[in-house]
Amino acid sequence: EAGVAQSPRYKIIEKRQSVAFWCNPISGHATLYWYQQILGQGPKLLIQFQNNGVVDDSQLPKDRFSAERLKGVDSTLKIQPAKLEDSAVYLCASSLDSDPAYEQYFGPGTRLTVT
Amino acid sequence: AQSVAQPEDQVNVAEGNPLTVKCTYSVSGNPYLFWYVQYPNRGLQFLLKYITGDNLVKGSYGFEAEFNKSQTSFHLKKPSALVSDSALYFCAYGGAGSYQLTFGKGTKLSVIP
C-alpha cells in the first residue's frame, strides 16, 4: 500500500513570496489533514477535510493560508504572502474517516524556510 | 484547556534497559490516546492507541502503553531498548467532543549503545 505522498520535500523562499505544497493521500482515505510543525513543537492542525469539504479550519490563518481538496483526493496548501514565522515543516496526513479513533498516516513533510 | 503533557524534553536510556516515555492528559470525558514516533526527516508513524477496553495496549516494534484513569496518564514503555528506537515520540489525544488530534510537544529518546 502506497503511503501519503508530499511534494516538494524542501522549499526556500523569501518573505512576501508565495508557495504551494501538494499532498496525495492513501487511496480510499476520506479524511485529509494539514499540520504545521514548528521546530521543537508537536504538529498543530491547520485544516481537516472530509472528502472535498472542510471539517475544521479554525487554526488556519486565513489571511495568508488557503487549502483546497478538489475531487476529494489530492490537496494543495498555499501561503501568500509568506512570513518569517511560517518557517516550519508542513505535514499532510490521511485517515479512513473523520472519527478521531482512526489512526492517521503521515507523509514525509515539506520543510519550508522563509528568509 | 484540554491538553496532553510530556514532562520530559529528553530521555536517555542504555541499550537493553527498559524505557518509559511519560504522558499525562487533562481532557474531560473519555479521550482517545495515541503515541506516534518521528524519525529524522520523516513524517510521524503510528505506534499504538487506546480507545476503550483493556488498559494495557500493545503496539508496533514491541512498544506498549498503559492507560491509567486515576493518574490521567498514558506512559509509553518497552522492556528492552534498542539503539534504533532513538527518535522523537509524541503523545496525542482525540475525541472527547473534538475531531482534532492534539499533540504534546514531544520527547526525544536517545538509546545509548
mmCIF file of C-alpha atoms in Angstrom:
data_model
loop_
_atom_site.group_PDB
_atom_site.id
_atom_site.type_symbol
_atom_site.label_atom_id
_atom_site.label_comp_id
_atom_site.label_asym_id
_atom_site.label_seq_id
_atom_site.Cartn_x
_atom_site.Cartn_y
_atom_site.Cartn_z
ATOM 1 C CA GLU A 1 0.000 0.000 0.000
ATOM 2 C CA ALA A 2 1.475 3.338 -1.042
ATOM 3 C CA GLY A 3 1.806 5.907 1.708
ATOM 4 C CA VAL A 4 0.953 9.587 1.801
ATOM 5 C CA ALA A 5 2.952 11.482 -0.809
ATOM 6 C CA GLN A 6 4.038 15.099 -0.472
ATOM 7 C CA SER A 7 5.994 17.473 -2.641
ATOM 8 C CA PRO A 8 8.261 19.283 -2.635
ATOM 9 C CA ARG A 9 10.339 17.934 0.246
ATOM 10 C CA TYR A 10 12.186 21.203 0.770
ATOM 11 C CA LYS A 11 11.457 24.791 -0.193
ATOM 12 C CA ILE A 12 13.305 28.031 0.477
ATOM 13 C CA ILE A 13 11.591 31.323 -0.310
ATOM 14 C CA GLU A 14 11.900 34.956 0.644
ATOM 15 C CA LYS A 15 9.329 36.656 2.842
ATOM 16 C CA ARG A 16 6.317 38.032 0.960
ATOM 17 C CA GLN A 17 6.686 35.372 -1.741
ATOM 18 C CA SER A 18 4.081 32.680 -2.273
ATOM 19 C CA VAL A 19 4.466 28.907 -2.044
ATOM 20 C CA ALA A 20 2.296 25.851 -2.598
ATOM 21 C CA PHE A 21 2.510 22.323 -1.245
ATOM 22 C CA TRP A 22 0.902 19.224 -2.708
ATOM 23 C CA CYS A 23 -0.399 16.089 -0.986
ATOM 24 C CA ASN A 24 -1.709 12.784 -2.311
ATOM 25 C CA PRO A 25 -3.349 10.722 0.467
ATOM 26 C CA ILE A 26 -3.616 6.968 0.781
ATOM 27 C CA SER A 27 -6.140 5.605 -1.693
ATOM 28 C CA GLY A 28 -9.599 5.284 -0.153
ATOM 29 C CA HIS A 29 -8.945 7.617 2.752
ATOM 30 C CA ALA A 30 -11.795 10.092 3.073
ATOM 31 C CA THR A 31 -10.157 12.422 5.563
ATOM 32 C CA LEU A 32 -7.126 14.581 4.856
ATOM 33 C CA TYR A 33 -5.246 16.826 7.304
ATOM 34 C CA TRP A 34 -2.630 19.552 7.007
ATOM 35 C CA TYR A 35 -0.426 20.190 10.037
ATOM 36 C CA GLN A 36 2.247 22.777 10.773
ATOM 37 C CA GLN A 37 5.172 21.561 12.872
ATOM 38 C CA ILE A 38 7.483 24.268 14.180
ATOM 39 C CA LEU A 39 10.887 23.120 15.394
ATOM 40 C CA GLY A 40 10.683 21.816 18.946
ATOM 41 C CA GLN A 41 6.893 21.562 18.973
ATOM 42 C CA GLY A 42 4.261 18.981 18.195
ATOM 43 C CA PRO A 43 2.258 19.212 14.980
ATOM 44 C CA LYS A 44 -0.614 21.710 15.012
ATOM 45 C CA LEU A 45 -3.675 21.074 12.864
ATOM 46 C CA LEU A 46 -4.260 23.717 10.210
ATOM 47 C CA ILE A 47 -7.168 22.228 8.304
ATOM 48 C CA GLN A 48 -9.125 18.984 8.049
ATOM 49 C CA PHE A 49 -11.078 17.818 5.001
ATOM 50 C CA GLN A 50 -13.722 15.125 4.790
ATOM 51 C CA ASN A 51 -13.830 14.181 1.093
ATOM 52 C CA ASN A 52 -13.796 17.649 -0.519
ATOM 53 C CA GLY A 53 -15.493 19.509 2.336
ATOM 54 C CA VAL A 54 -13.825 21.355 5.216
ATOM 55 C CA VAL A 55 -14.434 19.875 8.687
ATOM 56 C CA ASP A 56 -12.209 22.197 10.715
ATOM 57 C CA ASP A 57 -10.119 25.188 9.662
ATOM 58 C CA SER A 58 -10.280 27.080 12.940
ATOM 59 C CA GLN A 59 -6.485 27.299 13.256
ATOM 60 C CA LEU A 60 -5.757 28.211 9.643
ATOM 61 C CA PRO A 61 -4.517 31.825 9.275
ATOM 62 C CA LYS A 62 -6.971 32.614 6.532
ATOM 63 C CA ASP A 63 -5.472 35.972 5.675
ATOM 64 C CA ARG A 64 -2.479 34.219 4.140
ATOM 65 C CA PHE A 65 -3.125 30.470 4.072
ATOM 66 C CA SER A 66 -5.545 28.653 1.802
ATOM 67 C CA ALA A 67 -6.168 24.996 1.052
ATOM 68 C CA GLU A 68 -8.321 23.006 -1.276
ATOM 69 C CA ARG A 69 -9.114 19.390 -1.962
ATOM 70 C CA LEU A 70 -10.762 19.242 -5.320
ATOM 71 C CA LYS A 71 -12.437 15.945 -6.248
ATOM 72 C CA GLY A 72 -11.844 14.692 -2.720
ATOM 73 C CA VAL A 73 -8.406 13.208 -3.405
ATOM 74 C CA ASP A 74 -5.287 15.388 -3.784
ATOM 75 C CA SER A 75 -4.895 18.583 -1.816
ATOM 76 C CA THR A 76 -2.838 21.760 -2.050
ATOM 77 C CA LEU A 77 -1.898 24.169 0.712
ATOM 78 C CA LYS A 78 -0.852 27.683 -0.268
ATOM 79 C CA ILE A 79 0.793 30.508 1.637
ATOM 80 C CA GLN A 80 0.631 34.014 0.196
ATOM 81 C CA PRO A 81 2.457 36.118 1.268
ATOM 82 C CA ALA A 82 4.856 34.152 3.438
ATOM 83 C CA LYS A 83 6.237 35.486 6.713
ATOM 84 C CA LEU A 84 9.386 34.511 8.582
ATOM 85 C CA GLU A 85 7.309 32.763 11.246
ATOM 86 C CA ASP A 86 5.896 30.395 8.604
ATOM 87 C CA SER A 87 9.214 28.533 8.584
ATOM 88 C CA ALA A 88 8.204 25.020 9.631
ATOM 89 C CA VAL A 89 7.574 21.502 8.394
ATOM 90 C CA TYR A 90 4.160 21.101 6.770
ATOM 91 C CA LEU A 91 2.780 17.622 7.228
ATOM 92 C CA CYS A 92 -0.074 16.043 5.360
ATOM 93 C CA ALA A 93 -1.920 13.080 6.858
ATOM 94 C CA SER A 94 -4.896 10.948 5.917
ATOM 95 C CA SER A 95 -7.243 8.539 7.656
ATOM 96 C CA LEU A 96 -10.087 6.272 6.644
ATOM 97 C CA ASP A 97 -12.689 8.572 8.140
ATOM 98 C CA SER A 98 -13.044 11.618 10.353
ATOM 99 C CA ASP A 99 -13.747 9.610 13.537
ATOM 100 C CA PRO A 100 -10.765 10.514 15.740
ATOM 101 C CA ALA A 101 -10.450 6.845 16.758
ATOM 102 C CA TYR A 102 -8.913 6.121 13.360
ATOM 103 C CA GLU A 103 -5.150 6.439 13.263
ATOM 104 C CA GLN A 104 -3.671 8.980 10.906
ATOM 105 C CA TYR A 105 -0.984 8.188 8.350
ATOM 106 C CA PHE A 106 1.553 10.938 7.741
ATOM 107 C CA GLY A 107 3.566 11.922 4.719
ATOM 108 C CA PRO A 108 7.281 12.831 4.941
ATOM 109 C CA GLY A 109 6.523 16.558 5.142
ATOM 110 C CA THR A 110 7.719 19.676 3.351
ATOM 111 C CA ARG A 111 10.352 21.712 5.149
ATOM 112 C CA LEU A 112 9.759 25.403 4.415
ATOM 113 C CA THR A 113 12.393 28.016 5.130
ATOM 114 C CA VAL A 114 11.375 31.670 4.778
ATOM 115 C CA THR A 115 14.305 34.105 4.620
ATOM 116 C CA ALA B 1 -7.906 23.969 28.394
ATOM 117 C CA GLN B 2 -7.727 20.348 27.311
ATOM 118 C CA SER B 3 -4.227 19.090 26.604
ATOM 119 C CA VAL B 4 -1.625 16.391 26.848
ATOM 120 C CA ALA B 5 1.693 16.984 28.579
ATOM 121 C CA GLN B 6 5.033 15.319 28.035
ATOM 122 C CA PRO B 7 7.042 16.415 31.062
ATOM 123 C CA GLU B 8 10.451 15.334 29.757
ATOM 124 C CA ASP B 9 12.103 17.000 26.767
ATOM 125 C CA GLN B 10 14.671 14.220 26.583
ATOM 126 C CA VAL B 11 15.051 10.688 27.913
ATOM 127 C CA ASN B 12 18.356 8.814 27.822
ATOM 128 C CA VAL B 13 18.490 5.058 28.349
ATOM 129 C CA ALA B 14 21.136 2.398 27.861
ATOM 130 C CA GLU B 15 20.585 -0.232 25.197
ATOM 131 C CA GLY B 16 18.904 -3.296 26.673
ATOM 132 C CA ASN B 17 17.379 -1.411 29.593
ATOM 133 C CA PRO B 18 13.647 -0.779 29.920
ATOM 134 C CA LEU B 19 12.404 2.581 28.725
ATOM 135 C CA THR B 20 9.495 4.803 29.726
ATOM 136 C CA VAL B 21 8.301 7.971 27.989
ATOM 137 C CA LYS B 22 5.739 9.830 30.046
ATOM 138 C CA CYS B 23 2.445 11.402 29.019
ATOM 139 C CA THR B 24 -0.325 12.866 31.140
ATOM 140 C CA TYR B 25 -3.602 14.234 29.913
ATOM 141 C CA SER B 26 -6.048 16.880 31.013
ATOM 142 C CA VAL B 27 -9.143 16.058 28.992
ATOM 143 C CA SER B 28 -12.731 15.807 30.124
ATOM 144 C CA GLY B 29 -14.813 12.853 29.084
ATOM 145 C CA ASN B 30 -13.251 9.758 27.558
ATOM 146 C CA PRO B 31 -10.392 10.739 25.247
ATOM 147 C CA TYR B 32 -8.700 8.573 22.689
ATOM 148 C CA LEU B 33 -4.967 8.495 23.352
ATOM 149 C CA PHE B 34 -2.214 7.850 20.829
ATOM 150 C CA TRP B 35 1.531 7.511 20.566
ATOM 151 C CA TYR B 36 3.394 8.438 17.384
ATOM 152 C CA VAL B 37 7.115 8.278 16.611
ATOM 153 C CA GLN B 38 9.082 10.578 14.309
ATOM 154 C CA TYR B 39 12.450 9.594 12.877
ATOM 155 C CA PRO B 40 14.738 12.319 11.471
ATOM 156 C CA ASN B 41 13.481 13.874 8.234
ATOM 157 C CA ARG B 42 10.439 11.634 8.186
ATOM 158 C CA GLY B 43 6.773 12.003 8.973
ATOM 159 C CA LEU B 44 5.104 10.641 12.075
ATOM 160 C CA GLN B 45 4.392 6.937 12.358
ATOM 161 C CA PHE B 46 1.537 5.496 14.403
ATOM 162 C CA LEU B 47 2.658 3.256 17.305
ATOM 163 C CA LEU B 48 -0.457 2.471 19.327
ATOM 164 C CA LYS B 49 -3.743 3.820 20.614
ATOM 165 C CA TYR B 50 -6.169 3.483 23.498
ATOM 166 C CA ILE B 51 -9.837 3.800 22.647
ATOM 167 C CA THR B 52 -11.599 1.668 25.234
ATOM 168 C CA GLY B 53 -11.296 -1.710 26.943
ATOM 169 C CA ASP B 54 -8.068 -3.215 28.263
ATOM 170 C CA ASN B 55 -5.900 -0.576 29.883
ATOM 171 C CA LEU B 56 -2.695 -2.177 28.555
ATOM 172 C CA VAL B 57 -2.271 -1.518 24.866
ATOM 173 C CA LYS B 58 0.361 -3.249 22.718
ATOM 174 C CA GLY B 59 1.677 -1.637 19.573
ATOM 175 C CA SER B 60 4.348 -1.749 16.921
ATOM 176 C CA TYR B 61 8.054 -2.560 17.469
ATOM 177 C CA GLY B 62 7.463 -4.069 20.934
ATOM 178 C CA PHE B 63 6.064 -0.893 22.488
ATOM 179 C CA GLU B 64 3.169 -0.836 24.918
ATOM 180 C CA ALA B 65 1.325 1.782 26.936
ATOM 181 C CA GLU B 66 -0.890 1.690 29.983
ATOM 182 C CA PHE B 67 -3.964 3.872 30.314
ATOM 183 C CA ASN B 68 -4.327 4.957 33.945
ATOM 184 C CA LYS B 69 -7.512 6.914 34.518
ATOM 185 C CA SER B 70 -6.869 7.704 38.182
ATOM 186 C CA GLN B 71 -3.473 9.213 37.373
ATOM 187 C CA THR B 72 -4.590 10.585 33.993
ATOM 188 C CA SER B 73 -1.507 9.067 32.388
ATOM 189 C CA PHE B 74 -0.654 7.103 29.270
ATOM 190 C CA HIS B 75 3.040 6.275 29.552
ATOM 191 C CA LEU B 76 4.856 4.517 26.702
ATOM 192 C CA LYS B 77 7.053 1.572 27.668
ATOM 193 C CA LYS B 78 9.342 -1.028 26.173
ATOM 194 C CA PRO B 79 11.059 -3.819 28.143
ATOM 195 C CA SER B 80 14.392 -3.644 26.307
ATOM 196 C CA ALA B 81 15.508 -0.561 24.381
ATOM 197 C CA LEU B 82 17.270 -0.715 21.007
ATOM 198 C CA VAL B 83 19.568 1.921 19.521
ATOM 199 C CA SER B 84 17.136 2.077 16.595
ATOM 200 C CA ASP B 85 14.395 3.279 18.996
ATOM 201 C CA SER B 86 16.164 6.645 19.196
ATOM 202 C CA ALA B 87 13.645 9.151 17.829
ATOM 203 C CA LEU B 88 11.117 11.802 18.785
ATOM 204 C CA TYR B 89 7.971 10.489 20.473
ATOM 205 C CA PHE B 90 4.641 12.300 20.549
ATOM 206 C CA CYS B 91 1.626 11.651 22.731
ATOM 207 C CA ALA B 92 -1.715 12.864 21.360
ATOM 208 C CA TYR B 93 -5.384 12.856 22.234
ATOM 209 C CA GLY B 94 -8.510 12.893 20.134
ATOM 210 C CA GLY B 95 -12.234 12.599 20.646
ATOM 211 C CA ALA B 96 -13.878 13.970 23.781
ATOM 212 C CA GLY B 97 -16.060 16.175 21.616
ATOM 213 C CA SER B 98 -13.404 17.143 19.097
ATOM 214 C CA TYR B 99 -12.488 15.796 15.673
ATOM 215 C CA GLN B 100 -8.942 17.088 16.130
ATOM 216 C CA LEU B 101 -5.846 15.199 17.149
ATOM 217 C CA THR B 102 -3.907 17.372 19.617
ATOM 218 C CA PHE B 103 -0.243 16.589 20.128
ATOM 219 C CA GLY B 104 2.135 17.069 23.027
ATOM 220 C CA LYS B 105 5.437 18.827 22.416
ATOM 221 C CA GLY B 106 7.376 15.604 22.056
ATOM 222 C CA THR B 107 10.100 13.732 23.935
ATOM 223 C CA LYS B 108 13.444 12.953 22.375
ATOM 224 C CA LEU B 109 14.535 9.424 23.216
ATOM 225 C CA SER B 110 18.215 8.579 22.964
ATOM 226 C CA VAL B 111 19.264 4.962 23.405
ATOM 227 C CA ILE B 112 22.951 4.735 24.189
ATOM 228 C CA PRO B 113 24.913 1.696 22.942
#
